Amino acid sequence: MRPTKLIPTTALIALLLSGCQVLTRLPRSVRPLAAPINEYHQVEQLLTLRWQDQQRRLHCVLVTRPDQTRVVALTETGLPVFQLRQTATNIDINRSPLLPPSVSPDIILADIQLIFWPWDSLDRTLEPPWKLVRHAGDRELYNGDTLEARVDYHGKDRWNSPATLTNKHYGYTLTVKPLGADNTNAQD
């Protein structure tokens, strides 16, 4: 093949391959992720995801430290679904085939942050048109005038009480039920 024909062929192959990458990319959270919080927590939660006519339950362990956030999600039988580690500059995600391709763990992390992170930590992360609104202790997240997510707390202690998050953007409900007390001394 002559060099003049090689360049267009190479460009076409590169274009096709880049198109394949775009098609196989996972959905990402549309809202910015907050940084790891400057608090130590270790909680076990039962997450129940409901969308359309489907429901999935995950056993989740959430560990927060000033330098990182870790989330491990397992099926009810103990099979790993995903592991996530977030630092101030990076997010590492390991997922298993058990997690539907349309679900990205960073979307779940954004929802977990909306439920558990302190108000100020979330508010600092959001830039216009994003805004947080409080309603009698509950939280609503708006993108401009569009309600993206709502958190309803079923107790005063957000780390040790059940909560329900309705993610309007992705069309699902996430119910969080504590499986044990918050171990705030988890400083390993």
Short mmCIF file of C-alpha atoms in Angstrom, two decimals:
data_model
loop_
_atom_site.label_atom_id
_atom_site.label_comp_id
_atom_site.label_asym_id
_atom_site.label_seq_id
_atom_site.Cartn_x
_atom_site.Cartn_y
_atom_site.Cartn_z
CA MET A 1 0.00 0.00 0.00
CA ARG A 2 1.34 3.41 -0.90
CA PRO A 3 1.90 5.92 1.94
CA THR A 4 -0.72 8.33 0.51
CA LYS A 5 -3.42 5.63 0.83
CA LEU A 6 -2.19 4.54 4.25
CA ILE A 7 -3.01 7.88 5.93
CA PRO A 8 -6.74 7.94 5.00
CA THR A 9 -7.08 4.24 5.89
CA THR A 10 -5.42 4.80 9.25
CA ALA A 11 -7.65 7.82 9.91
CA LEU A 12 -10.76 5.80 9.03
CA ILE A 13 -9.75 2.95 11.36
CA ALA A 14 -9.02 5.44 14.16
CA LEU A 15 -12.39 7.10 13.62
CA LEU A 16 -14.23 3.78 13.69
CA LEU A 17 -12.40 2.66 16.83
CA SER A 18 -13.09 5.93 18.60
CA GLY A 19 -16.74 5.58 17.65
CA CYS A 20 -16.79 2.15 19.27
CA GLN A 21 -15.35 3.60 22.45
CA VAL A 22 -18.06 6.24 22.59
CA LEU A 23 -20.76 3.60 22.16
CA THR A 24 -19.39 1.43 24.96
CA ARG A 25 -18.83 4.19 27.54
CA LEU A 26 -20.82 3.92 30.71
CA PRO A 27 -23.21 6.67 31.73
CA ARG A 28 -21.58 9.09 34.15
CA SER A 29 -23.07 11.18 36.88
CA VAL A 30 -24.41 14.42 35.43
CA ARG A 31 -23.69 16.28 38.65
CA PRO A 32 -20.23 16.86 40.07
CA LEU A 33 -18.99 14.49 42.75
CA ALA A 34 -18.12 16.04 46.08
CA ALA A 35 -14.64 15.49 47.48
CA PRO A 36 -14.10 12.93 50.26
CA ILE A 37 -15.34 14.40 53.53
CA ASN A 38 -13.03 15.23 56.39
CA GLU A 39 -14.75 12.71 58.67
CA TYR A 40 -14.28 9.07 59.63
CA HIS A 41 -17.30 6.83 59.12
CA GLN A 42 -17.85 3.16 58.43
CA VAL A 43 -21.43 2.11 57.80
CA GLU A 44 -23.13 -0.97 56.41
CA GLN A 45 -26.33 -0.32 54.50
CA LEU A 46 -28.91 -2.29 52.58
CA LEU A 47 -29.48 -0.40 49.31
CA THR A 48 -32.69 -1.14 47.44
CA LEU A 49 -32.81 0.21 43.88
CA ARG A 50 -36.21 0.36 42.18
CA TRP A 51 -36.78 1.38 38.57
CA GLN A 52 -39.64 0.63 36.22
CA ASP A 53 -40.76 -2.87 37.24
CA GLN A 54 -37.37 -4.00 38.58
CA GLN A 55 -35.77 -4.09 41.99
CA ARG A 56 -32.22 -4.92 43.14
CA ARG A 57 -30.84 -5.10 46.68
CA LEU A 58 -27.22 -4.53 47.49
CA HIS A 59 -25.31 -4.89 50.73
CA CYS A 60 -23.10 -1.82 50.83
CA VAL A 61 -20.17 -0.82 53.01
CA LEU A 62 -19.29 2.88 52.96
CA VAL A 63 -16.03 4.06 54.50
CA THR A 64 -15.10 7.74 54.64
CA ARG A 65 -11.74 9.16 55.64
CA PRO A 66 -10.29 12.61 55.04
CA ASP A 67 -8.24 11.34 52.09
CA GLN A 68 -10.70 8.93 50.45
CA THR A 69 -14.13 7.41 50.16
CA ARG A 70 -14.63 3.69 49.59
CA VAL A 71 -17.82 1.91 48.60
CA VAL A 72 -18.14 -1.86 48.28
CA ALA A 73 -21.43 -3.28 47.04
CA LEU A 74 -22.32 -6.96 47.22
CA THR A 75 -25.37 -8.98 46.25
CA GLU A 76 -27.46 -10.33 49.12
CA THR A 77 -25.59 -13.63 48.68
CA GLY A 78 -22.20 -11.90 49.01
CA LEU A 79 -21.08 -11.71 45.38
CA PRO A 80 -19.20 -8.48 44.53
CA VAL A 81 -21.08 -6.04 42.31
CA PHE A 82 -18.70 -3.08 42.40
CA GLN A 83 -15.92 -1.49 44.39
CA LEU A 84 -15.18 2.19 44.24
CA ARG A 85 -12.36 4.28 45.68
CA GLN A 86 -12.47 8.06 45.42
CA THR A 87 -9.67 10.44 46.36
CA ALA A 88 -9.55 14.21 45.91
CA THR A 89 -8.12 13.76 42.40
CA ASN A 90 -9.21 10.32 41.18
CA ILE A 91 -11.93 7.72 41.16
CA ASP A 92 -11.21 4.00 40.65
CA ILE A 93 -14.11 1.71 39.83
CA ASN A 94 -14.07 -2.07 39.66
CA ARG A 95 -17.34 -3.56 38.47
CA SER A 96 -18.55 -7.07 37.92
CA PRO A 97 -20.87 -8.30 35.17
CA LEU A 98 -23.60 -8.48 37.83
CA LEU A 99 -24.01 -4.70 37.60
CA PRO A 100 -26.24 -3.80 34.65
CA PRO A 101 -24.26 -2.03 31.89
CA SER A 102 -26.56 0.99 32.13
CA VAL A 103 -25.58 1.64 35.77
CA SER A 104 -22.35 3.40 36.63
CA PRO A 105 -21.15 3.26 40.26
CA ASP A 106 -20.26 6.96 40.21
CA ILE A 107 -23.97 7.75 39.81
CA ILE A 108 -24.64 5.70 42.95
CA LEU A 109 -21.75 7.48 44.71
CA ALA A 110 -23.25 10.87 43.81
CA ASP A 111 -26.53 9.73 45.38
CA ILE A 112 -24.77 8.35 48.47
CA GLN A 113 -23.01 11.70 48.85
CA LEU A 114 -26.31 13.55 48.54
CA ILE A 115 -27.71 11.40 51.37
CA PHE A 116 -24.75 11.38 53.77
CA TRP A 117 -22.37 14.29 53.09
CA PRO A 118 -22.68 17.43 55.21
CA TRP A 119 -24.67 20.22 53.60
CA ASP A 120 -21.66 22.55 53.34
CA SER A 121 -19.51 19.93 51.57
CA LEU A 122 -22.16 19.42 48.91
CA ASP A 123 -22.98 23.10 48.54
CA ARG A 124 -19.29 23.98 47.95
CA THR A 125 -19.13 21.41 45.12
CA LEU A 126 -22.14 22.70 43.21
CA GLU A 127 -21.82 25.53 40.74
CA PRO A 128 -24.76 27.28 39.05
CA PRO A 129 -27.15 26.16 37.73
CA TRP A 130 -26.96 23.42 40.44
CA LYS A 131 -28.48 24.23 43.84
CA LEU A 132 -29.44 22.43 47.05
CA VAL A 133 -32.70 23.23 48.82
CA ARG A 134 -33.82 22.12 52.31
CA HIS A 135 -37.40 21.23 53.11
CA ALA A 136 -38.08 20.35 56.75
CA GLY A 137 -34.77 18.49 57.04
CA ASP A 138 -35.03 16.78 53.66
CA ARG A 139 -32.89 17.74 50.64
CA GLU A 140 -33.69 18.56 47.05
CA LEU A 141 -31.14 18.98 44.29
CA TYR A 142 -31.98 21.18 41.32
CA ASN A 143 -30.31 21.75 37.99
CA GLY A 144 -31.70 25.20 37.25
CA ASP A 145 -35.45 24.81 37.79
CA THR A 146 -35.43 21.05 37.20
CA LEU A 147 -35.63 18.77 40.25
CA GLU A 148 -32.92 16.14 39.78
CA ALA A 149 -33.06 14.30 43.12
CA ARG A 150 -34.84 14.38 46.46
CA VAL A 151 -33.76 12.81 49.77
CA ASP A 152 -36.37 11.98 52.40
CA TYR A 153 -34.85 11.16 55.78
CA HIS A 154 -36.69 8.81 58.15
CA GLY A 155 -34.82 9.95 61.26
CA LYS A 156 -32.62 12.76 62.53
CA ASP A 157 -29.22 11.02 62.26
CA ARG A 158 -28.43 10.70 58.55
CA TRP A 159 -25.68 8.10 59.21
CA ASN A 160 -27.87 5.74 61.27
CA SER A 161 -31.40 6.31 59.94
CA PRO A 162 -33.16 5.04 56.83
CA ALA A 163 -33.48 7.40 53.87
CA THR A 164 -35.09 7.35 50.46
CA LEU A 165 -33.57 9.10 47.47
CA THR A 166 -35.61 9.65 44.33
CA ASN A 167 -33.34 10.22 41.35
CA LYS A 168 -35.57 11.99 38.85
CA HIS A 169 -32.84 12.30 36.22
CA TYR A 170 -32.26 8.54 35.92
CA GLY A 171 -35.77 7.47 36.98
CA TYR A 172 -35.08 5.29 40.01
CA THR A 173 -35.54 5.22 43.77
CA LEU A 174 -32.75 4.30 46.17
CA THR A 175 -33.75 3.27 49.69
CA VAL A 176 -30.96 3.12 52.27
CA LYS A 177 -31.46 1.08 55.44
CA PRO A 178 -28.71 0.90 58.07
CA LEU A 179 -27.57 -2.61 58.98
CA GLY A 180 -25.53 -1.55 61.98
CA ALA A 181 -24.41 1.49 63.89
CA ASP A 182 -21.97 3.94 62.33
CA ASN A 183 -18.44 3.02 63.35
CA THR A 184 -16.95 6.52 63.42
CA ASN A 185 -13.70 5.23 64.90
CA ALA A 186 -12.79 3.42 61.66
CA GLN A 187 -9.40 5.11 61.24
CA ASP A 188 -7.37 2.21 59.82
#
